[in-house]
Amino acid sequence: MLFLFVAALLSTAALAQHSAQETQEDVKRHRAMAVAHEGAAKCLEAGKGEKVCMQELAVACKGLALGKYCGMRHAH
């Protein structure tokens, strides 16, 4: 019985792994999100205000991540 459980876990882990192409697509998405977040940080540093900067972030992240904060939740 334990053998069946371990076999099921291992087969599930194998299915969850990405192909090389999927990994490269993930890398590109992460880099694009990083650029968008850096732009939002620079916008805030420039004093444009949170509302304006979050609108710009939403435009920059369209299609990249879920949610209005481009995949990043803030503690505040």
Short mmCIF file of C-alpha atoms in Angstrom, two decimals:
data_model
loop_
_atom_site.label_atom_id
_atom_site.label_comp_id
_atom_site.label_asym_id
_atom_site.label_seq_id
_atom_site.Cartn_x
_atom_site.Cartn_y
_atom_site.Cartn_z
CA MET A 1 0.00 0.00 0.00
CA LEU A 2 2.84 2.38 0.85
CA PHE A 3 4.42 1.56 -2.50
CA LEU A 4 1.28 2.67 -4.35
CA PHE A 5 1.19 5.94 -2.41
CA VAL A 6 4.85 6.70 -3.19
CA ALA A 7 4.35 5.77 -6.85
CA ALA A 8 1.37 8.12 -7.07
CA LEU A 9 3.37 10.97 -5.54
CA LEU A 10 6.29 10.45 -7.91
CA SER A 11 4.09 10.32 -10.99
CA THR A 12 2.33 13.53 -9.92
CA ALA A 13 5.69 15.27 -9.46
CA ALA A 14 6.78 14.22 -12.94
CA LEU A 15 3.64 15.71 -14.47
CA ALA A 16 4.19 19.03 -12.67
CA GLN A 17 7.63 19.64 -14.21
CA HIS A 18 7.88 22.11 -17.07
CA SER A 19 9.40 21.44 -20.45
CA ALA A 20 12.42 23.51 -21.47
CA GLN A 21 10.19 25.73 -23.62
CA GLU A 22 7.71 26.30 -20.77
CA THR A 23 10.57 27.18 -18.45
CA GLN A 24 11.90 29.74 -20.94
CA GLU A 25 8.42 31.25 -21.28
CA ASP A 26 8.23 31.54 -17.47
CA VAL A 27 11.64 33.24 -17.44
CA LYS A 28 10.47 35.78 -20.04
CA ARG A 29 7.28 36.50 -18.07
CA HIS A 30 9.20 36.99 -14.82
CA ARG A 31 11.62 39.39 -16.52
CA ALA A 32 8.77 41.34 -18.11
CA MET A 33 7.03 41.60 -14.72
CA ALA A 34 10.29 42.77 -13.14
CA VAL A 35 10.58 45.54 -15.74
CA ALA A 36 6.98 46.58 -15.08
CA HIS A 37 7.54 46.66 -11.31
CA GLU A 38 10.76 48.65 -11.72
CA GLY A 39 8.79 51.16 -13.76
CA ALA A 40 6.19 51.38 -10.99
CA ALA A 41 8.94 51.93 -8.41
CA LYS A 42 10.49 54.72 -10.49
CA CYS A 43 7.04 56.26 -10.98
CA LEU A 44 6.46 56.33 -7.21
CA GLU A 45 9.96 57.74 -6.62
CA ALA A 46 9.17 60.51 -9.10
CA GLY A 47 6.21 61.49 -6.93
CA LYS A 48 3.52 60.80 -9.52
CA GLY A 49 1.24 59.27 -6.90
CA GLU A 50 0.05 55.76 -6.21
CA LYS A 51 -3.09 56.01 -8.36
CA VAL A 52 -1.18 57.07 -11.49
CA CYS A 53 1.60 54.56 -10.91
CA MET A 54 -0.79 51.66 -10.35
CA GLN A 55 -2.63 52.58 -13.56
CA GLU A 56 0.66 52.53 -15.45
CA LEU A 57 1.56 49.19 -13.83
CA ALA A 58 -1.78 47.72 -14.88
CA VAL A 59 -1.12 48.72 -18.49
CA ALA A 60 2.47 47.42 -18.43
CA CYS A 61 1.36 44.09 -16.94
CA LYS A 62 -1.67 43.41 -19.09
CA GLY A 63 -1.56 39.74 -20.01
CA LEU A 64 1.47 38.98 -17.82
CA ALA A 65 0.06 38.27 -14.38
CA LEU A 66 -3.16 37.93 -12.46
CA GLY A 67 -4.64 40.75 -10.43
CA LYS A 68 -4.37 44.49 -10.56
CA TYR A 69 -0.89 44.53 -8.96
CA CYS A 70 0.80 42.38 -11.60
CA GLY A 71 1.07 39.31 -9.42
CA MET A 72 2.32 41.18 -6.35
CA ARG A 73 0.28 41.83 -3.25
CA HIS A 74 1.26 44.60 -0.91
CA ALA A 75 1.15 44.39 2.87
CA HIS A 76 -0.35 47.87 3.20
#
